[in-house]
Short mmCIF file of C-alpha atoms in Angstrom, two decimals:
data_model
loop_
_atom_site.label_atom_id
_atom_site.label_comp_id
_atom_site.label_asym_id
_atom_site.label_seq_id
_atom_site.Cartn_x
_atom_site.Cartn_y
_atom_site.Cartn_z
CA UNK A 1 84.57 -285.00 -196.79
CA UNK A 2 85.32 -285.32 -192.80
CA UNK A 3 87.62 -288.41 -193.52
CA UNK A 4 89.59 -286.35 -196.09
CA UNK A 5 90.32 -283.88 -193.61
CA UNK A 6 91.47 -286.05 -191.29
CA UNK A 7 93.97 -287.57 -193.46
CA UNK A 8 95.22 -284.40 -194.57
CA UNK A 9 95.82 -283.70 -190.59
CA UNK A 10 97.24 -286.82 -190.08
CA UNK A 11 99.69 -286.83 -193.52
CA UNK A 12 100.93 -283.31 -192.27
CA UNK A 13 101.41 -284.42 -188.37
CA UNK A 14 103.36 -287.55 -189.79
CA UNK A 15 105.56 -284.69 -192.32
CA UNK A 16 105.88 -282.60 -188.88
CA UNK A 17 107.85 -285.77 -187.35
CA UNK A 18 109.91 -286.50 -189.44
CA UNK A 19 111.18 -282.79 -189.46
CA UNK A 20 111.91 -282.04 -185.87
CA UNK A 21 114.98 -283.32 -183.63
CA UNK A 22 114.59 -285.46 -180.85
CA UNK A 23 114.99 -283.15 -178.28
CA UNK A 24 112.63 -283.82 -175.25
CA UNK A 25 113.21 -280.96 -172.65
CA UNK A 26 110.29 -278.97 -172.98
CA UNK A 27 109.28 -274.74 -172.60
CA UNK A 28 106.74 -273.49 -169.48
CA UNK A 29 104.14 -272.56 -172.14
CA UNK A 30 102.08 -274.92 -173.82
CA UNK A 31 99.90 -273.92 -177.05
CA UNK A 32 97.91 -276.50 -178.64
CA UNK A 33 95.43 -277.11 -181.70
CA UNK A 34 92.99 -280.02 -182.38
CA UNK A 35 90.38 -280.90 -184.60
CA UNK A 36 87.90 -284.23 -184.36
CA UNK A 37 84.71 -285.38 -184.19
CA UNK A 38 82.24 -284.77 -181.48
CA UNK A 39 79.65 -286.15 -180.46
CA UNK A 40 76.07 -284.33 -178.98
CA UNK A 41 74.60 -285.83 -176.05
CA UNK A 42 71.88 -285.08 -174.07
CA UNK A 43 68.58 -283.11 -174.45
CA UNK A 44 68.26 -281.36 -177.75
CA UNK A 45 66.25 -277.92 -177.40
CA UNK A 46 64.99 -275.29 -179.81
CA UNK A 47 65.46 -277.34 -182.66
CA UNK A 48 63.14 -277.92 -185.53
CA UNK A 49 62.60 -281.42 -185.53
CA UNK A 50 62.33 -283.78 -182.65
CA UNK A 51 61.66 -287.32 -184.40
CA UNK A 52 63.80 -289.63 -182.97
CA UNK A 53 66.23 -290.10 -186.18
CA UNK A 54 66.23 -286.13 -187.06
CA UNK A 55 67.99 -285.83 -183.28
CA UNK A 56 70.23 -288.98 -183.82
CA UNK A 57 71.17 -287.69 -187.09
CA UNK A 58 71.85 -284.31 -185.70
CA UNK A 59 74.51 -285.63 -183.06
CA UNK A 60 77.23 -286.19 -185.03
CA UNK A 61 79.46 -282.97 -185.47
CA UNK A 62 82.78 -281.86 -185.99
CA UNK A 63 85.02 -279.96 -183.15
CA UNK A 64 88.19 -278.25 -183.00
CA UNK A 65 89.79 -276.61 -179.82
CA UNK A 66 92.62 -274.29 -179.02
CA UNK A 67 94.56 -274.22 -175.48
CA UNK A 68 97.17 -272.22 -174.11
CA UNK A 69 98.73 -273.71 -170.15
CA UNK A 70 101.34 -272.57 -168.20
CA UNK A 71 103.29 -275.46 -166.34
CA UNK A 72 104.41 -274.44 -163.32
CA UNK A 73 107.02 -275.74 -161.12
CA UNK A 74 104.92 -276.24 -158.37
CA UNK A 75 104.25 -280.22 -158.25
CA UNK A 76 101.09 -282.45 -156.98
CA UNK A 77 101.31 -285.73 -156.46
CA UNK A 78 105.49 -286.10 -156.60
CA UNK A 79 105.03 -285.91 -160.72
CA UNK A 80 102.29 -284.37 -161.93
CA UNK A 81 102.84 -280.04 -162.55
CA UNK A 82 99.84 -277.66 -162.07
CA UNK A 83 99.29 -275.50 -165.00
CA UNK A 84 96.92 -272.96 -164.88
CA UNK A 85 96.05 -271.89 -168.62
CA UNK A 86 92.44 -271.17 -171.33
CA UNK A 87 90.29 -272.93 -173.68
CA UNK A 88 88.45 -272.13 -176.61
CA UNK A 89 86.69 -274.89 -178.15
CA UNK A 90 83.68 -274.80 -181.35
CA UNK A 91 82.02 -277.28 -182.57
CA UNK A 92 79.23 -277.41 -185.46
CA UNK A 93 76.38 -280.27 -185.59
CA UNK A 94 73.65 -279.64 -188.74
CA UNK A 95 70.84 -282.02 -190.06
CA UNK A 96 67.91 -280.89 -192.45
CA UNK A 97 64.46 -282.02 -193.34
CA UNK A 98 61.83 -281.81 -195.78
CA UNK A 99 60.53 -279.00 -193.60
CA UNK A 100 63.60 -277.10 -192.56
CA UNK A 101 67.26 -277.11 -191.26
CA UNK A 102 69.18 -276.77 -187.88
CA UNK A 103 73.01 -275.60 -187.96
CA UNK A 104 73.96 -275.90 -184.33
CA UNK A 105 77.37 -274.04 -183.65
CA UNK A 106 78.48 -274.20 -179.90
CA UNK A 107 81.53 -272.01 -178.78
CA UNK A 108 82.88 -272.57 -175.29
CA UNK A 109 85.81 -270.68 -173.66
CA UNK A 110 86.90 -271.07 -169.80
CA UNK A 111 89.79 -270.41 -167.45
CA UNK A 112 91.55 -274.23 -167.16
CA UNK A 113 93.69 -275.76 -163.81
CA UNK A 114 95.36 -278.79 -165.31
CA UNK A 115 97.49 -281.19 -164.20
CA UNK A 116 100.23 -282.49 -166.57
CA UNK A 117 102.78 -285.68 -166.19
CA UNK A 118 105.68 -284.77 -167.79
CA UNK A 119 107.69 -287.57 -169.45
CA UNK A 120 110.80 -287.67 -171.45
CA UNK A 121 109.07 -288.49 -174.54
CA UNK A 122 105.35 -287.80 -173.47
CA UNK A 123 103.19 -285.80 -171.52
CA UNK A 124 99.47 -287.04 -170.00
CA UNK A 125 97.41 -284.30 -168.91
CA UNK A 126 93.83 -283.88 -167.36
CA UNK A 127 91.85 -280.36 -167.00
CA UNK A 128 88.76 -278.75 -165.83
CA UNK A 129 87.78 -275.45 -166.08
CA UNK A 130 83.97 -273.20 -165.52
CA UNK A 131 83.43 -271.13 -168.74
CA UNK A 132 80.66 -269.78 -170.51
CA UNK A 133 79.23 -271.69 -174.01
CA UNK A 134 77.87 -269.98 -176.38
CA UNK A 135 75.00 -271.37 -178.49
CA UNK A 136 73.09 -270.44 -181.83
CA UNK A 137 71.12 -272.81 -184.12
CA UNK A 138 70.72 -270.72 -187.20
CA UNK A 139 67.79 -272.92 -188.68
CA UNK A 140 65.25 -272.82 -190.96
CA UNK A 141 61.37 -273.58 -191.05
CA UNK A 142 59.66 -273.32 -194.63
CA UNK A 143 62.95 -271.51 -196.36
CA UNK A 144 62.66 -268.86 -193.76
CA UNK A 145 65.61 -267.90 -191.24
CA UNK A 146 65.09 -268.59 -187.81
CA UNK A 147 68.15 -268.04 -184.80
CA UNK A 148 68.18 -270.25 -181.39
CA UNK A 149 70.39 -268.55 -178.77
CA UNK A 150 70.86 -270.39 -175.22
CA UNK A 151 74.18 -269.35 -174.03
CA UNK A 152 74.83 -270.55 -170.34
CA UNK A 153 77.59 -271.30 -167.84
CA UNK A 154 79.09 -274.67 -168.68
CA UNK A 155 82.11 -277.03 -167.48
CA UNK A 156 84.54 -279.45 -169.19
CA UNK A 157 86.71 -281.96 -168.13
CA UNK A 158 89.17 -283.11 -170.40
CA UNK A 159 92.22 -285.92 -170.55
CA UNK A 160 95.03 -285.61 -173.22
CA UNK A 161 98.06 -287.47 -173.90
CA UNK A 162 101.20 -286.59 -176.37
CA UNK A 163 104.02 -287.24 -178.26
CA UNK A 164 106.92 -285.27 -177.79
CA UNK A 165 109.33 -285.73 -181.20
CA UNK A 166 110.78 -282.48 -180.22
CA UNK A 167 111.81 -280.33 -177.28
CA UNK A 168 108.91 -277.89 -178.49
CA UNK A 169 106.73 -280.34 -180.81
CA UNK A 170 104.32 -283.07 -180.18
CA UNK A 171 101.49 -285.01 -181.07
CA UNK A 172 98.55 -285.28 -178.86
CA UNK A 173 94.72 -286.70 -178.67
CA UNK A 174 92.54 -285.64 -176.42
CA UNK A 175 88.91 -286.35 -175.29
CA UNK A 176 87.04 -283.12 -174.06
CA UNK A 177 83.60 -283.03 -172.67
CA UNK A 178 82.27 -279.96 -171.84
CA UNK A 179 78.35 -279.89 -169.98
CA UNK A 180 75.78 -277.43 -169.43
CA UNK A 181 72.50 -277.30 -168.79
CA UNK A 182 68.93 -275.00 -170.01
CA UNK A 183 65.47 -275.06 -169.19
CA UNK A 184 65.26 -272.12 -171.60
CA UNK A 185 66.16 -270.53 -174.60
CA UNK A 186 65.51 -267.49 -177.30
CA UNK A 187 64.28 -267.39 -180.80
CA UNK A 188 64.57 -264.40 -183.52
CA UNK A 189 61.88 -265.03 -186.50
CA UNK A 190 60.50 -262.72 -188.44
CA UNK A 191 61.66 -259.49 -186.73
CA UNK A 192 60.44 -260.71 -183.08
CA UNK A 193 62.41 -262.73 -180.39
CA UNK A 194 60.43 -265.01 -177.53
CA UNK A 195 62.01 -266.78 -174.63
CA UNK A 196 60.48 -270.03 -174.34
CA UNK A 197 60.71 -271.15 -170.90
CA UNK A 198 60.64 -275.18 -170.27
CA UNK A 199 59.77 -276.04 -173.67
CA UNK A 200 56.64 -278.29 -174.20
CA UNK A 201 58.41 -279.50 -177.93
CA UNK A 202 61.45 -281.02 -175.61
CA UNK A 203 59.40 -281.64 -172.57
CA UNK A 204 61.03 -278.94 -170.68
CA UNK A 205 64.61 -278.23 -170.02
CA UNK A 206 67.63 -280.36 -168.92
CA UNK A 207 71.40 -281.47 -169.60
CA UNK A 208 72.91 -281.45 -172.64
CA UNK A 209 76.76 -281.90 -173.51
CA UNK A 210 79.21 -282.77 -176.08
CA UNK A 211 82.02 -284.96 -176.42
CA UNK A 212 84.95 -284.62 -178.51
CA UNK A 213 87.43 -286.81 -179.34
CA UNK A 214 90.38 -284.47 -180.99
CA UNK A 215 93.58 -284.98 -182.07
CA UNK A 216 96.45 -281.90 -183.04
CA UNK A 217 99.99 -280.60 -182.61
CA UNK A 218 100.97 -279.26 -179.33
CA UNK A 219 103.87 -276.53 -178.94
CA UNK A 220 106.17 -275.89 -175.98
CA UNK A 221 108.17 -272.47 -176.00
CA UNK B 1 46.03 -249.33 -150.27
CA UNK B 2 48.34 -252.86 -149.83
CA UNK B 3 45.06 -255.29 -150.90
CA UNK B 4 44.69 -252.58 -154.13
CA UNK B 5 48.16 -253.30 -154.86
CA UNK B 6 47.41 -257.16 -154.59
CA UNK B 7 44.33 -256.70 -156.97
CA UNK B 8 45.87 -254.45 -159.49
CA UNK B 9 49.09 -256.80 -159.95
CA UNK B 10 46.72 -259.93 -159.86
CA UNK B 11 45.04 -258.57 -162.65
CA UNK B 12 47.98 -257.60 -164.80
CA UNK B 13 49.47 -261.14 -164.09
CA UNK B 14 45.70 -262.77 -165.59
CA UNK B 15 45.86 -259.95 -168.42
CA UNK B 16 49.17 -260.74 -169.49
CA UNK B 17 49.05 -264.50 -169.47
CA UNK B 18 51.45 -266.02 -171.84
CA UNK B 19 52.09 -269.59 -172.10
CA UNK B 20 56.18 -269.55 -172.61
CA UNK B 21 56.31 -273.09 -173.03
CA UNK B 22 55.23 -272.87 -176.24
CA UNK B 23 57.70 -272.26 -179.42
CA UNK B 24 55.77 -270.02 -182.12
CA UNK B 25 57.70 -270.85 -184.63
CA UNK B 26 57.11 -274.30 -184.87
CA UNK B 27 54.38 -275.75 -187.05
CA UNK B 28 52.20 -278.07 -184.30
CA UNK B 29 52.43 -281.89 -185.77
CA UNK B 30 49.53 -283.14 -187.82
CA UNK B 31 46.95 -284.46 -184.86
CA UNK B 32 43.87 -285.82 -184.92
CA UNK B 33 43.37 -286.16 -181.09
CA UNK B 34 41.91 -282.75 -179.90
CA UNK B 35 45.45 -281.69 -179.27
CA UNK B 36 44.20 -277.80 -179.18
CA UNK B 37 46.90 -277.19 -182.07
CA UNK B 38 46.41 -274.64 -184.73
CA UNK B 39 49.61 -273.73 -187.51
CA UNK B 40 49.88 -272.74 -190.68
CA UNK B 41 51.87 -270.29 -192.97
CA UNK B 42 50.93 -266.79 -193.80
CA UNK B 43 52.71 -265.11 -196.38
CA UNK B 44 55.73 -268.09 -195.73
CA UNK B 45 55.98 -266.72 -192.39
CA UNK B 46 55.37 -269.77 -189.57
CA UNK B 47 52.02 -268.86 -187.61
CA UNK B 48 51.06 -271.19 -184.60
CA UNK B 49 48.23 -270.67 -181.31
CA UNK B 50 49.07 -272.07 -178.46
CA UNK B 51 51.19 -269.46 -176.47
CA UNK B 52 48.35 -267.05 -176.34
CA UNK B 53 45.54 -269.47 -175.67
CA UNK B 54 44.20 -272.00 -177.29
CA UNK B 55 41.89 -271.54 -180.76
CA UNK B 56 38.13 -270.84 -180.06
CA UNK B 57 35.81 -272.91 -182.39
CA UNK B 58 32.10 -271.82 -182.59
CA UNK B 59 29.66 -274.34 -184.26
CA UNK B 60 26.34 -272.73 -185.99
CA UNK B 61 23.35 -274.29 -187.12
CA UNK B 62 22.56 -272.46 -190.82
CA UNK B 63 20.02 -272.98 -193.06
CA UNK B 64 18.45 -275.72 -194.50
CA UNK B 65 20.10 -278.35 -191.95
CA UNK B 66 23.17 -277.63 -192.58
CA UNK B 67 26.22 -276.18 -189.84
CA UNK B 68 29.04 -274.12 -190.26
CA UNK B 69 32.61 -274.31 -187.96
CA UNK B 70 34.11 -271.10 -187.24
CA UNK B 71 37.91 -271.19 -186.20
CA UNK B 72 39.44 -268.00 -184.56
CA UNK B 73 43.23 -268.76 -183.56
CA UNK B 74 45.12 -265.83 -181.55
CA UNK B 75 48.75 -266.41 -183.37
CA UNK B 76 50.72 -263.29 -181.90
CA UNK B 77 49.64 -260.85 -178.86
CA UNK B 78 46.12 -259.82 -180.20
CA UNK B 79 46.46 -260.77 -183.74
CA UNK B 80 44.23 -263.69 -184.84
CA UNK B 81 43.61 -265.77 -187.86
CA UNK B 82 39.91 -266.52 -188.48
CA UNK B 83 38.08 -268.41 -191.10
CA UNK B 84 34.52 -270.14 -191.02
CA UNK B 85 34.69 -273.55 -192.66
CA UNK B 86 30.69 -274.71 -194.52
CA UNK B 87 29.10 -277.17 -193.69
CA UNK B 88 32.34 -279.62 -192.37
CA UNK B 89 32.23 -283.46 -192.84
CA UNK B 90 35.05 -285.97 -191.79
CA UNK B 91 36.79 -287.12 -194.72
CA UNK B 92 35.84 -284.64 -197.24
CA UNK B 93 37.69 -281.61 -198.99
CA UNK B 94 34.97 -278.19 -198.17
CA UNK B 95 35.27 -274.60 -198.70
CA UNK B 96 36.51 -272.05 -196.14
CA UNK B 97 35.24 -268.25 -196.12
CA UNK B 98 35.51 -265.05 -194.35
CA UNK B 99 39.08 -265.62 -193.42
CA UNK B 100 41.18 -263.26 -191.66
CA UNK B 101 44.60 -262.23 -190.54
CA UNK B 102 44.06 -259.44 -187.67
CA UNK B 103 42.11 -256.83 -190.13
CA UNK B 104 43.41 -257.97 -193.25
CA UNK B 105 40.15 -260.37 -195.27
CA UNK B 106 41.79 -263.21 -196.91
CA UNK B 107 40.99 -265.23 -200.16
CA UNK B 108 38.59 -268.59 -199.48
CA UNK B 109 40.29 -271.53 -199.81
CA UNK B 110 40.36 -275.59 -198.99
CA UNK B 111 39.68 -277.72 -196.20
CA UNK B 112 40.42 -281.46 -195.58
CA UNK B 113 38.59 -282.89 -192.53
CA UNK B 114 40.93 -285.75 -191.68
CA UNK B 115 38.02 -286.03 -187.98
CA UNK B 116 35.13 -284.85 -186.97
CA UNK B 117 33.26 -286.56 -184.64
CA UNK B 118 33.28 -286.88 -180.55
CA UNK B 119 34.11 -283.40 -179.97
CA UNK B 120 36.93 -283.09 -182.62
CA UNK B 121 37.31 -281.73 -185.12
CA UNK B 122 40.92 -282.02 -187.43
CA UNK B 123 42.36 -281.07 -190.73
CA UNK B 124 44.45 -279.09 -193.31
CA UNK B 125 43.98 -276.22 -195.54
CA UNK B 126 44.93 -274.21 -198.05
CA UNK B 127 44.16 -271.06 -199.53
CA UNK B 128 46.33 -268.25 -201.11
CA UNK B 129 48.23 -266.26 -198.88
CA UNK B 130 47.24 -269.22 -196.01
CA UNK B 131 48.79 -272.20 -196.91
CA UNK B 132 50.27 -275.67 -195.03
CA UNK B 133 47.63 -275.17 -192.43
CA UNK B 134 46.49 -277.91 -190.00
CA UNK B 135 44.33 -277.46 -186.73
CA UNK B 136 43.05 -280.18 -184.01
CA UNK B 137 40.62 -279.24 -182.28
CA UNK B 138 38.13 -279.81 -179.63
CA UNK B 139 34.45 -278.26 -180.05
CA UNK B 140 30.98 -278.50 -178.87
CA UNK B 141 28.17 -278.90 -180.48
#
């Protein structure tokens, strides 16, 4: 089902170039969507099953991301322009058992400073940015509902590159990764919440982060 | 005045002791080790000791040479689950009785003794309203 998607991206980014002209100056503002796979790393917490294959299983996931930069004029480095700009990026990692489920869904947004390499026919960008992530696991133990919160502070650091086919089109892939870190977390079940502090099931708390690699359209106006 | 202020919030901290490692809503694995685990579901609803203390086991000689096992596990902030389990052997399927969930009695039901020897004491049950329950404990004779 993932695969299909991706060729249906891919079919309508290849329709996109054949439509636009080749014009290559480019706008200040820079909005951008991608989709891909990601790819969990790290400690796992508050999940439902920690044998070794449920976790491995439950790494794989699906991403997308939206950005939004302004490219200055001010330049770093003779060619590289700083553009301050915003990310939002989800992503979605689930796995089940004969006991229960875990639907991990991660939302992370954050202030960016980029740096981007404008080219006549491509741009490379890298980015960082402090933001906040957002995390629920809305699982399952038995057939009954169970919610994992640990939202925390979290970075990213991410490198793009793109295809300009178009003075305000292009084609771009990009590899985010975006840390954090917990040594606690919440769960809602049956009507009560508990905070469980350096977690005995994950031998207390630690890094955890996700990699995506992502590819979209990008659009200069 | 300062040491009674000491005392008093000495005593709330042992009163209010809460082990926050522990996740109740996670059923504790099936152990046969004297892990200290106790889990089962009530009603559906995931039950587990552990982040109140650790289940107390009482062992009772009865009548005519035989011995009884009484479990008590605290599975929320002064709510327990209790049940006495006759005359418990390793490797055999007994009775349980005079279960409880805080002051509601519960139907009897099964037991499987997967150990019960050196100090331990393991198994599953089953019973109506009680059921995927497992509990490893330690207990003295």
């Amino acid at each position: 089902m993932k695969n299909k998607h991706y060729c249906l991206l891919f079919g309508l980014m290849i329709h996109a170039v054949s439509i636009f002209a080749q014009d290559t100056s480019i706008g200040k503002y820079l909005l951008s969507f991608h989709a891909g796979p990601s790819q969990y790393m790290g400690k796992f917490m508050g999940i439902t099953d920690y044998s070794n294959q449920y976790r491995e299983d439950l790494r794989n996931g699906i991403a997308w991301n939206v950005n939004y930069y302004y490219l200055t004029n001010k330049h770093i480095f003779n060619s590289w322009k700083f553009a301050p700009g915003f990310m939002y990026e989800g992503s979605r990692y689930e796995n089940s058992h004969s006991d229960g489920s875990d639907k991990i869904q991660i939302h992370f947004v954050s202030p960016q400073l980029a740096l981007f390499m404008v080219k006549e026919k491509y741009t490379l960008s890298l980015s960082t940015g402090l933001g906040y992530q957002f995390y629920k696991d809305k699982s399952s133990v038995y057939d009954t509902p169970r919610k994992v919160s640990m939202n925390k502070i979290a970075y990213n650091l991410s490198a793009a590159a793109e295809y300009l086919f178009s003075s305000q089109w292009g084609v771009s892939g990009k590899v985010n990764w975006i840390m954090s870190n917990s040594d606690s977390y919440s769960v809602r079940y049956h009507g009560q919440t508990w905070k469980v502090e350096s977690p005995e099931s994950s031998d207390g708390g630690g890094d955890f982060s996700h990699i995506s690699l992502l590819i979209g359209l990008n659009y200069h106006f | 005045m300062k040491y009674l202020v000491l005392i008093c919030a000495l005593f709330l901290c042992i009163a209010c002791e809460e082990d926050r490692s522990v996740d109740p809503t996670i059923m504790p694995e099936e152990t046969t080790t004297g892990e200290n685990t106790f889990g089962c579901l009530m009603d559906r609803w995931v039950y587990v000791s552990g982040r109140w203390g650790t289940p107390i086991t009482t062992y009772s000689k009865q009548e005519g040479n035989t011995y009884n096992m009484t479990i008590s596990a605290e599975v929320d902030l002064k709510s327990y689950i209790t049940f006495t389990i006759l005359n418990p052997k390793q490797g055999q399927i007994v009775d349980y009785t005079d279960a409880s969930f805080d002051t509601q009695s519960l139907e009897d039901g099964k037991v499987h003794i997967t150990r019960m020897s050196n100090g331990i004491i393991s198994g599953t049950f089953e019973g109506t309203r009680m059921t995927k329950g497992r509990f490893d404990l330690k207990y003295r004779e």
